[in-house]
Short mmCIF file of C-alpha atoms in Angstrom, two decimals:
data_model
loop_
_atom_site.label_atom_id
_atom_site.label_comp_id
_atom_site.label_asym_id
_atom_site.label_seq_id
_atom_site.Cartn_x
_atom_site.Cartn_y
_atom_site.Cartn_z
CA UNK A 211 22.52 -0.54 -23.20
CA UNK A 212 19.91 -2.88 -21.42
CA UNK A 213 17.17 -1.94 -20.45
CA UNK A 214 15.65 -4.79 -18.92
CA UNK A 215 15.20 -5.45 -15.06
CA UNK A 216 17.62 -7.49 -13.19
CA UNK A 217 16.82 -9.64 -10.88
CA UNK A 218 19.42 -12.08 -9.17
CA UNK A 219 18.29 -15.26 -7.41
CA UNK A 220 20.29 -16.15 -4.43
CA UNK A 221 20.23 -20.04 -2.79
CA UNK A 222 22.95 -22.31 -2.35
CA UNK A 223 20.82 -25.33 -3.32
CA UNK A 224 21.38 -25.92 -6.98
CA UNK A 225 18.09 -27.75 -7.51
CA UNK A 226 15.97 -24.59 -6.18
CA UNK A 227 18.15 -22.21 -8.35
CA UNK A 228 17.32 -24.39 -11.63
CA UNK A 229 13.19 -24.72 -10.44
CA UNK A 230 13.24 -20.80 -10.51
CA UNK A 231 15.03 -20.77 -13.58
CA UNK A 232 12.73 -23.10 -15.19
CA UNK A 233 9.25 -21.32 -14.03
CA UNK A 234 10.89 -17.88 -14.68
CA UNK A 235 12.60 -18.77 -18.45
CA UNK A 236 9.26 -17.28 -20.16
CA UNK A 237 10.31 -13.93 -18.29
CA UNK A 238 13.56 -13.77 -19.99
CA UNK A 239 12.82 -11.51 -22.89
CA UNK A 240 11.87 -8.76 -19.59
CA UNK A 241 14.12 -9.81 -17.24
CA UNK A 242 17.74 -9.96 -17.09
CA UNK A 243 18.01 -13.17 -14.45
CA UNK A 244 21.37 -13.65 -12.64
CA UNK A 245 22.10 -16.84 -10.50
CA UNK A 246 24.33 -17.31 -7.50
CA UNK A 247 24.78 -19.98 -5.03
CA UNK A 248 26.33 -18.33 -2.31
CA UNK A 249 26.48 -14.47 -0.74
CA UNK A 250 29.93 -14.07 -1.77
CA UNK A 251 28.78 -14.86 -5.46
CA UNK A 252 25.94 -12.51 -5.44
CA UNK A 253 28.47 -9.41 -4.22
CA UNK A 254 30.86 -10.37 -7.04
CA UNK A 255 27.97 -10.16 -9.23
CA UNK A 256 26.88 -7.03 -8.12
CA UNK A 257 30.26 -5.37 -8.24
CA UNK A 258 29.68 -5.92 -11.67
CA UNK A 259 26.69 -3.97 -11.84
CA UNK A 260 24.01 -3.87 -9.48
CA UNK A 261 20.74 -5.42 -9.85
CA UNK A 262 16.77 -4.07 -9.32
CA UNK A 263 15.53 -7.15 -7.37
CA UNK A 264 17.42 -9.67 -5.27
CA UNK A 265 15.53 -12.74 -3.97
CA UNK A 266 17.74 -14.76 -1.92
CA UNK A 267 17.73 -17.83 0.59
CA UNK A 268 18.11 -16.99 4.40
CA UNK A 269 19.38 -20.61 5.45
CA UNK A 270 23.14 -20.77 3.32
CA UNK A 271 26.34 -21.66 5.49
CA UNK A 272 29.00 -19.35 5.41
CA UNK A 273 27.12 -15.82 4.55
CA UNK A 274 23.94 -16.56 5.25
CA UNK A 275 20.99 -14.53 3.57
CA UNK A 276 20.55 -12.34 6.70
CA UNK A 277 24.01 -11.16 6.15
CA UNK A 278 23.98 -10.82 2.47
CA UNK A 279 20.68 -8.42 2.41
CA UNK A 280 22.34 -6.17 4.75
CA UNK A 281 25.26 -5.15 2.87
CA UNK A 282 23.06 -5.21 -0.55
CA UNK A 283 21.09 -2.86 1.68
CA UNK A 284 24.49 -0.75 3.04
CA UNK A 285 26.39 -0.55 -0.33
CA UNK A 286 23.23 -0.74 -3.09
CA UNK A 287 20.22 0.89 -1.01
CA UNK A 288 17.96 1.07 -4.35
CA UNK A 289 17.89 -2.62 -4.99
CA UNK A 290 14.75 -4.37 -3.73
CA UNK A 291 15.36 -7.44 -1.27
CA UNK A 292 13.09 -10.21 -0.94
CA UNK A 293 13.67 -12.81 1.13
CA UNK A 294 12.25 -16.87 -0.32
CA UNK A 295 12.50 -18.96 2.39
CA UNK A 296 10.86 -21.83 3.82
CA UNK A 297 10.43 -21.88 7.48
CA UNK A 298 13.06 -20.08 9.50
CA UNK A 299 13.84 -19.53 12.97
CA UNK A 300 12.56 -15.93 14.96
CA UNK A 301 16.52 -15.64 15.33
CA UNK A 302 16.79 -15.42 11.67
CA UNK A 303 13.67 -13.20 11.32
CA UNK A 304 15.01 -10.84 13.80
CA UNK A 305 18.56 -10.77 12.38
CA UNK A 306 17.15 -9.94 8.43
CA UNK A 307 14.17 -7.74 9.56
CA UNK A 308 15.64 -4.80 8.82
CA UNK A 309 16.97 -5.43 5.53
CA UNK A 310 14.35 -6.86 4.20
CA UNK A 311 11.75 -5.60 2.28
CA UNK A 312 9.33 -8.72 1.98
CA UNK A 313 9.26 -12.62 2.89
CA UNK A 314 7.64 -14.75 0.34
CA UNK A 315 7.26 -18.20 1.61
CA UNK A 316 8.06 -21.77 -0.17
CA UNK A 317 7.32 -22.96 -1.95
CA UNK A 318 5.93 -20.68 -3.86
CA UNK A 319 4.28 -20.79 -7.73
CA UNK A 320 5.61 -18.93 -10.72
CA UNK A 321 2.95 -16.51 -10.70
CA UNK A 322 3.17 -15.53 -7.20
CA UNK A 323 6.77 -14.61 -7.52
CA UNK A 324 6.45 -12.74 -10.58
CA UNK A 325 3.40 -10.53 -9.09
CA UNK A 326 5.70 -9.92 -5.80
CA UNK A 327 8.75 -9.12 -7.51
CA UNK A 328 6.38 -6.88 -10.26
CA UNK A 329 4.44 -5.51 -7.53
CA UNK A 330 7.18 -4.14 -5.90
CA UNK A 331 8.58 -2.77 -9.19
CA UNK A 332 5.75 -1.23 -9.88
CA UNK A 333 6.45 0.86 -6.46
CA UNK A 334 9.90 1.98 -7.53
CA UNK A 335 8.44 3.52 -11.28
CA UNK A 336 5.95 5.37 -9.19
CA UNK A 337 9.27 6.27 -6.68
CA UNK A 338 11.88 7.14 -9.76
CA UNK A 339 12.87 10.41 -8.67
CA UNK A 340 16.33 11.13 -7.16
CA UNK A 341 14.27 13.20 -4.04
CA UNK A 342 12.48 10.18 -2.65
CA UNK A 343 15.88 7.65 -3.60
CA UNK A 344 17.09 10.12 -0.90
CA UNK A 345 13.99 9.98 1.51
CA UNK A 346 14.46 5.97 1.56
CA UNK A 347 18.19 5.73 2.16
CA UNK A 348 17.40 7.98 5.57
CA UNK A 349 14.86 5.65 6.89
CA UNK A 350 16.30 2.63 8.58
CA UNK A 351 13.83 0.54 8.89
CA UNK A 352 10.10 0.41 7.45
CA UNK A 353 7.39 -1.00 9.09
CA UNK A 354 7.27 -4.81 9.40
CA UNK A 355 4.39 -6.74 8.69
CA UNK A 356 2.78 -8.60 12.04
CA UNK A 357 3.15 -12.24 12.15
CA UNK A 358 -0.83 -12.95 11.85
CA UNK A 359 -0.60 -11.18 8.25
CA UNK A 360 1.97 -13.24 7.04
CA UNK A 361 0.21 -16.27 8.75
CA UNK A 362 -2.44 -15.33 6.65
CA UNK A 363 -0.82 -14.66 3.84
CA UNK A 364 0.52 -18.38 3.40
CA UNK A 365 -3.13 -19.76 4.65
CA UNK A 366 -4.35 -17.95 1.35
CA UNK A 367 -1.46 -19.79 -0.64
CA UNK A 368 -3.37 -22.88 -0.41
CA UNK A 369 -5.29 -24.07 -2.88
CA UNK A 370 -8.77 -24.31 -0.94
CA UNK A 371 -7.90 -21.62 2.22
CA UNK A 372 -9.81 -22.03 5.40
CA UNK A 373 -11.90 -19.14 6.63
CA UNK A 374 -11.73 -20.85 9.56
CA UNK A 375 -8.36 -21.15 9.78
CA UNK A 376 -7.87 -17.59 9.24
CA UNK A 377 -10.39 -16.56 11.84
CA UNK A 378 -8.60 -18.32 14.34
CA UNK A 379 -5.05 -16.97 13.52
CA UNK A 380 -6.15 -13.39 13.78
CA UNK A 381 -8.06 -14.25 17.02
CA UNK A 382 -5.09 -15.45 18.36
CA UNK A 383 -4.45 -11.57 18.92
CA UNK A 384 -7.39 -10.64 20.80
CA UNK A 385 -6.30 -6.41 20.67
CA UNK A 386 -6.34 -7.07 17.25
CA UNK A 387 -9.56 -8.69 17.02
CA UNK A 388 -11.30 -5.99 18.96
CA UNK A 389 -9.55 -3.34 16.67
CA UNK A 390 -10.88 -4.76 13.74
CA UNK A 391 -14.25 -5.26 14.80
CA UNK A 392 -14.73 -2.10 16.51
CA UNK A 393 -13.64 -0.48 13.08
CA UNK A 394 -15.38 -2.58 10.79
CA UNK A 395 -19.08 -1.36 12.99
CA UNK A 396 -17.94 2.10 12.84
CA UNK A 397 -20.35 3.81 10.18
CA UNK A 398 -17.65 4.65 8.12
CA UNK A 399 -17.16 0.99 6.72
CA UNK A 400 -20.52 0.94 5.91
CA UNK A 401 -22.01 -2.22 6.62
CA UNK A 402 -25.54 -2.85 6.95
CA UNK A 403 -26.10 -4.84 10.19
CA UNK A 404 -24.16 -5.41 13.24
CA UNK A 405 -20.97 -7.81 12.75
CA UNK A 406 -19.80 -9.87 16.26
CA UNK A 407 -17.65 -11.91 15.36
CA UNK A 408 -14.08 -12.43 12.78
CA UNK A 409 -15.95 -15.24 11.01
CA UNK A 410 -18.75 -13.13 10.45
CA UNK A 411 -16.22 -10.57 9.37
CA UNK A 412 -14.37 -12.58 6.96
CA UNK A 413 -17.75 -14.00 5.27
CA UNK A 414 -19.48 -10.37 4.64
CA UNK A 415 -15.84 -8.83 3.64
CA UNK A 416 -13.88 -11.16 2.04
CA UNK A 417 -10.18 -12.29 2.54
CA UNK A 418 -8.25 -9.84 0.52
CA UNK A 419 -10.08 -6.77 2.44
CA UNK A 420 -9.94 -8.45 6.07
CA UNK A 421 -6.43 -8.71 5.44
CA UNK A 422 -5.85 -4.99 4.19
CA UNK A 423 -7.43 -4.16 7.33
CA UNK A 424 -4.77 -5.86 9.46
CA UNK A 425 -1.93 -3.75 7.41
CA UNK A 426 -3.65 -0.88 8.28
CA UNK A 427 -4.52 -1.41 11.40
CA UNK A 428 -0.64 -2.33 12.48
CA UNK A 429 0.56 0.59 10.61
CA UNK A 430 -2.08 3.10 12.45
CA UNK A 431 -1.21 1.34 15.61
CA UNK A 432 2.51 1.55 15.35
CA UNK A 433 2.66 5.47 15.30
CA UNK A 434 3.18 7.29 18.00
CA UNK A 435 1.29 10.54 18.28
CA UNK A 436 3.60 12.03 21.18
CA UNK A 437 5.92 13.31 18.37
CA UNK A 438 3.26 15.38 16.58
CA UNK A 439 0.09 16.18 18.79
CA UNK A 440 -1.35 18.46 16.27
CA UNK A 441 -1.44 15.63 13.67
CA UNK A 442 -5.06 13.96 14.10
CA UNK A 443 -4.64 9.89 14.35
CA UNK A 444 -8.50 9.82 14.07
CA UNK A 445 -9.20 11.76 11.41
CA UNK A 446 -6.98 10.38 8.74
CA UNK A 447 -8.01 6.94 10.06
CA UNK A 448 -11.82 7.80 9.78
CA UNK A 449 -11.01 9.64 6.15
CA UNK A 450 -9.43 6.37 5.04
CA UNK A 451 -12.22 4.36 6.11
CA UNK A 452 -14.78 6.84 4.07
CA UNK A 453 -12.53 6.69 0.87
CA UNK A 454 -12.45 2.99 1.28
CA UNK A 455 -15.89 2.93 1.52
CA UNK A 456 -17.01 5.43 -1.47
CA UNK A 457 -14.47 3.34 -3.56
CA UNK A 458 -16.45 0.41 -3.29
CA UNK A 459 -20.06 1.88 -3.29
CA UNK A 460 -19.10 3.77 -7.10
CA UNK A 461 -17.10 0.25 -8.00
CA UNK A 462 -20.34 -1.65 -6.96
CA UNK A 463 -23.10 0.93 -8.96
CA UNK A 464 -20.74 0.31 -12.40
CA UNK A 465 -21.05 -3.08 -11.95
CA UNK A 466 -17.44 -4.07 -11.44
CA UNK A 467 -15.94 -7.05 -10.78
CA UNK A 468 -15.86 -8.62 -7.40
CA UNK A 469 -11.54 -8.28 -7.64
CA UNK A 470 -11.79 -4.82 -8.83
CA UNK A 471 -14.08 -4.10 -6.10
CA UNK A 472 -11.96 -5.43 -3.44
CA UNK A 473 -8.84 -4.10 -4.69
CA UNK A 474 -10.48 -0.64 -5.05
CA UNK A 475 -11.42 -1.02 -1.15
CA UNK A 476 -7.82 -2.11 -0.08
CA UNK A 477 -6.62 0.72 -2.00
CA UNK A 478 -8.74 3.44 -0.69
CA UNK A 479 -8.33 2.07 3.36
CA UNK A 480 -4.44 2.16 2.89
CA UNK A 481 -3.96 5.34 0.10
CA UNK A 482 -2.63 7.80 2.94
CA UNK A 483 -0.38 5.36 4.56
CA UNK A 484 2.73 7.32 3.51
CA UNK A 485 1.18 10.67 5.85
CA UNK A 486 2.67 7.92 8.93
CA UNK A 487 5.88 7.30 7.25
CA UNK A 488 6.36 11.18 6.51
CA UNK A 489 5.26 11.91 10.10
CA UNK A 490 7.28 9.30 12.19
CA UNK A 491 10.62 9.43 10.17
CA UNK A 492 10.45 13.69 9.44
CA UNK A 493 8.11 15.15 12.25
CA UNK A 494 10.19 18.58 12.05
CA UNK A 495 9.51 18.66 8.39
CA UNK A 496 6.08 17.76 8.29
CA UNK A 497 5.39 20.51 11.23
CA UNK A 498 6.24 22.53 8.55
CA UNK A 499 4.13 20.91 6.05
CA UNK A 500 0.88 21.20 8.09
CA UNK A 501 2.12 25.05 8.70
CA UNK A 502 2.02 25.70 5.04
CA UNK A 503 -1.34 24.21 4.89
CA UNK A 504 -2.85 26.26 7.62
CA UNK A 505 -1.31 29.77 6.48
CA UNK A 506 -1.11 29.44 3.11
CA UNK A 507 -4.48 26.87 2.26
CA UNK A 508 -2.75 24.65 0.28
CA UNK A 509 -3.80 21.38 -0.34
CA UNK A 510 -1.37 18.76 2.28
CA UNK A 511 0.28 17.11 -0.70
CA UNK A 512 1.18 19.79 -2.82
CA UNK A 513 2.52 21.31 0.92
CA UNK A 514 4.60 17.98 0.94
CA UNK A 515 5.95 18.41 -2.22
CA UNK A 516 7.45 21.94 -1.46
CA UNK A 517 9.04 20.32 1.72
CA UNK A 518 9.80 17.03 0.52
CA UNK A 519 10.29 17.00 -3.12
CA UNK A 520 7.48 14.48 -3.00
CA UNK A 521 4.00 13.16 -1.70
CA UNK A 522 2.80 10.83 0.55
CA UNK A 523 1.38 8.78 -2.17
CA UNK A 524 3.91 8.09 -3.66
CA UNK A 525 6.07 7.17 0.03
CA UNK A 526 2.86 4.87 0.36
CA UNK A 527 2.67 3.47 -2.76
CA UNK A 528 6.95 2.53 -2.36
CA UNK A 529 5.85 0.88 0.88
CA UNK A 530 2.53 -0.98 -0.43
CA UNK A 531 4.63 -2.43 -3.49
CA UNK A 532 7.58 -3.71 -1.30
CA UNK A 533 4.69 -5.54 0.88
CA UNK A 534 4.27 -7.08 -2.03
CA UNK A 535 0.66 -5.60 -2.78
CA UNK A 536 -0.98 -6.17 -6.28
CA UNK A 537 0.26 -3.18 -8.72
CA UNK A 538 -2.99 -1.88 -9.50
CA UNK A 539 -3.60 -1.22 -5.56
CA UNK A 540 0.04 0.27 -5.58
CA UNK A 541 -1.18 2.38 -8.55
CA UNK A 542 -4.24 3.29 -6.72
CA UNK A 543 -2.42 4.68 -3.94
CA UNK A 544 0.70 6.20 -5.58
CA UNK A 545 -1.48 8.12 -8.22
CA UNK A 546 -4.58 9.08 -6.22
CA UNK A 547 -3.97 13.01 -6.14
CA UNK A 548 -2.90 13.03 -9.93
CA UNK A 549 -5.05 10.77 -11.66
CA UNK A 550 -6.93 12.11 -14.58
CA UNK A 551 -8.46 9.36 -16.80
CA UNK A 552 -12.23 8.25 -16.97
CA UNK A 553 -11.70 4.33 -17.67
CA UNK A 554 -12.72 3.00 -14.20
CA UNK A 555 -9.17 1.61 -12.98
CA UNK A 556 -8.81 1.30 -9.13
CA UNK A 557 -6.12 4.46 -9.69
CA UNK A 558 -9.50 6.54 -10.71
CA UNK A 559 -11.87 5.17 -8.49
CA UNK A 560 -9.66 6.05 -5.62
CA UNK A 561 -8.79 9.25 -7.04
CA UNK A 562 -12.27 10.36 -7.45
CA UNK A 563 -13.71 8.81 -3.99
CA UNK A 564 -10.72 10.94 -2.21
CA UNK A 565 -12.07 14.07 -4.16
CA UNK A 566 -15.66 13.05 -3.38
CA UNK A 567 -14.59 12.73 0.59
CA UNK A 568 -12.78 16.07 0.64
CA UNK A 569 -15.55 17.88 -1.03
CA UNK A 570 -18.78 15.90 0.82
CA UNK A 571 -17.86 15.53 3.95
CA UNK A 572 -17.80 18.69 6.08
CA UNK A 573 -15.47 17.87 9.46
CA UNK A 574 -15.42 21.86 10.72
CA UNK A 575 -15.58 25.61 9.51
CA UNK A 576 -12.10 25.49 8.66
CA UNK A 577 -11.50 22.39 6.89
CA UNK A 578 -9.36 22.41 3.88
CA UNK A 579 -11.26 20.83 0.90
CA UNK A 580 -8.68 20.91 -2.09
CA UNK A 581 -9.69 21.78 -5.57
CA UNK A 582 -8.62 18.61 -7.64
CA UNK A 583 -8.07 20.20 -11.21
CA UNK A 584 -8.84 16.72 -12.56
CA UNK A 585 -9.46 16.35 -16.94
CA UNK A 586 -11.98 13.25 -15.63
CA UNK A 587 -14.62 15.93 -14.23
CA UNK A 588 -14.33 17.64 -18.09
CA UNK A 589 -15.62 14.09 -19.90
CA UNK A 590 -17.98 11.85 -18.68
CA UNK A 591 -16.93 11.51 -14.80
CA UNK A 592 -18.20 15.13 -14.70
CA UNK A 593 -21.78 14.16 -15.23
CA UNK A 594 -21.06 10.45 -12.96
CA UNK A 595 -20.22 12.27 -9.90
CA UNK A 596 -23.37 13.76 -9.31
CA UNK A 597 -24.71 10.07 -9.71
CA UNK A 598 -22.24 9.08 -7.55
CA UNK A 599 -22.83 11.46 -4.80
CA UNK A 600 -26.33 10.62 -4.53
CA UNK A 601 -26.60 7.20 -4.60
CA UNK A 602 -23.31 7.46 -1.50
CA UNK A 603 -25.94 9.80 0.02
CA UNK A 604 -28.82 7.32 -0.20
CA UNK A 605 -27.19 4.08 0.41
CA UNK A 606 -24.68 4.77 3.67
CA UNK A 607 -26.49 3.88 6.34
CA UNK A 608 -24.99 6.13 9.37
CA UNK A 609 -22.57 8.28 7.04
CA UNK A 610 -23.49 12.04 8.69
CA UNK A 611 -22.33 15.49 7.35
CA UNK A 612 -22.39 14.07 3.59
CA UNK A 613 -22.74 17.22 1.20
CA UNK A 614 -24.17 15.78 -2.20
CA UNK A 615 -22.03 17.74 -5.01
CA UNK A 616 -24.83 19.23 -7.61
CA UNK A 617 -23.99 20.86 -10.77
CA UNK A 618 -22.93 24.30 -9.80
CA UNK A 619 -20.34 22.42 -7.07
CA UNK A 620 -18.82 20.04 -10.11
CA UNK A 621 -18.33 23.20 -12.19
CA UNK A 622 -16.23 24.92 -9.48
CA UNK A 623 -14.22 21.79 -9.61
CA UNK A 624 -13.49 21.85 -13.17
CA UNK A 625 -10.19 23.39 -14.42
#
């Protein structure tokens, strides 16, 4: 039996079909690539046997893209659908939204597909067990990304993007524009001097984190609190920003590069993303989640995982991947409770700045700072994190409450 992925290409252009068959042939040995020119072809094809991926067309005559995503999505709820389009009408968007996991625009280069389509892969390893499968086929809908993201997201597609350009998209939304700035001069991003202004934003930052902080800020903004009062908004939103923030300071004192840097920042602001999915879609069951943790002092994802059969990692890292987000930030987030290697990926250095929050930064008497029984405080990350520590301690201007973990702390933390 095959084990290779399959991924079938919908469009009922021939021309397109053979241009993705041609930049994709190198990917054949991986990928088991299926080719259809119409909806009705695709369903044959998946009565056959159903496929991982499906990429398909939104503008076709008869079945239109739209209609074929939805049944995939009704009869084979596992399979991942991606819609490649060129420009299409807010009709169209509005009548595929919810059967779509992710829009990648044309055109669109060999490499970007392959990192979408891998990307969100990458979501469904981390996602393999039959629990979660179940999780996803309750939730209707997930979270859509705004327009100025995806605005952005084909502004970064060109060859020489415009900062410019990109500045004046997102100002386009002023509430967004005063979310992001008001966030980024919080002292929990870190930032040495006072920033006024998007462009001045996007300069210090970068692309790649300004636009991690518009997914996060539209997925903070879209949940509504009313359902679950004693779940704190604020505090997981300020705890993101922190592990965010320590991510990048460790990334920075190893000398990293400027993508792992970024990516380890991206990963840390959006790494307990899944807590909003877990609390809008299941706020009975995560009542009794947070019970657990108050009664019994249990860490909140090992509470999850009696309730749910799973973590909000790994519901995070499912959604991150079918965004389309790079696989080692999907990693990052899926993996950041469990990871226990000392080789400076962006799955430890989220892991360990997560730890390094729990255990450094005191928010009351009662606060619940989890043990993390982690083999990386055993080798040589045991003698780092007192580094670490210090130098967060030294060089975060307005950071308050910071505990820096000395030796007799790191050996409590040790197995």
């Amino acid at each position: 039996m095959s084990s290779k992925i399959r991924v079938i290409f919908v469009d009922d252009e021939p021309k397109a079909l053979g241009a993705i068959r041609r930049m994709l042939r190198f990917k054949m040995s991986d990928w088991d690539l299926a080719f259809a020119e119409s909806g009705a072809d695709a369903l044959a094809l998946f009565a056959e046997k159903p496929f991982d991926v499906i990429v398909s067309d939104i503008r076709m005559p008869e079945m239109d893209g739209a209609e074929l995503l939805r049944r995939v999505k009704e009869d084979y709820h596992k399979t991942i659908r991606i819609a490649l389009s060129g420009q299409v009408g807010l009709s169209e968007v509005v009548r595929s939204i919810r059967s779509v996991h992710q829009y990648i625009s044309k055109p669109c280069d060999a490499g970007d597909l392959i990192a979408k389509i891998e990307g969100a892969l990458k979501s469904r390893e981390i996602l393999s067990d039959s629990t979660m499968q179940e999780l996803v086929a309750e939730i209707e809908t997930l979270p859509v990304l705004p327009h100025v993201f995806k605005s952005i997201e084909e502004e970064l597609a060109r060859q020489e993007p415009s900062i410019k350009k990109i500045a004046e998209l997102i100002s386009m939304d002023v509430g967004l524009v005063a979310k992001i700035l008001k966030l980024i001069n919080s002292p929990y991003f870190g930032l040495p001097t006072q920033v006024d202004s998007i462009f001045q934003a996007i300069t210090m930052l970068g692309l790649d984190t300004i636009s991690s902080l518009i997914v996060g800020t539209h997925l903070f903004s879209m949940y509504d609190g009313k359902s679950m009062p004693d779940f704190s908004l604020t505090m997981l939103w300020e705890h993101s920003f922190r592990v965010s923030n320590i991510a990048r300071i460790i990334a920075e004192y190893e000398g990293l590069d400027k993508a792992t840097i970024v990516q380890a920042r991206m990963a840390g602001l959006l790494h307990d993303v899944g807590k909003l999915i877990l609390v809008s879609y299941f706020p009975e069951q995560y009542h009794e989640v947070l019970n657990i943790v108050s009664k019994e002092r249990k860490s909140v994802h090992s509470a999850e995982f009696e309730v749910f059969g799973t973590t909000h990692a790994q519901v995070g890292a499912y959604l991150m991947g079918l965004w389309g987000m790079a696989g080692e930030v999907v990693y990052g987030i899926g993996y950041h409770h469990s990871y226990d290697e000392y080789d400076m990926s962006i799955s430890m250095l989220v892991s360990m700045a997560n730890m390094i929050d729990h255990q450094c930064i005191i928010i009351h008497e009662d606060y619940n700072r989890f043990v993390l029984n982690n083999s990386v405080l055993r080798g040589q990350g045991g003698k780092k994190i007192e580094e670490w520590t210090s130098h967060i301690a030294k060089n975060w201007d307005g950071i308050v409450q910071f505990n820096v973990l000395d030796k007799d702390m790191i050996n409590l933390l040790r197995e």
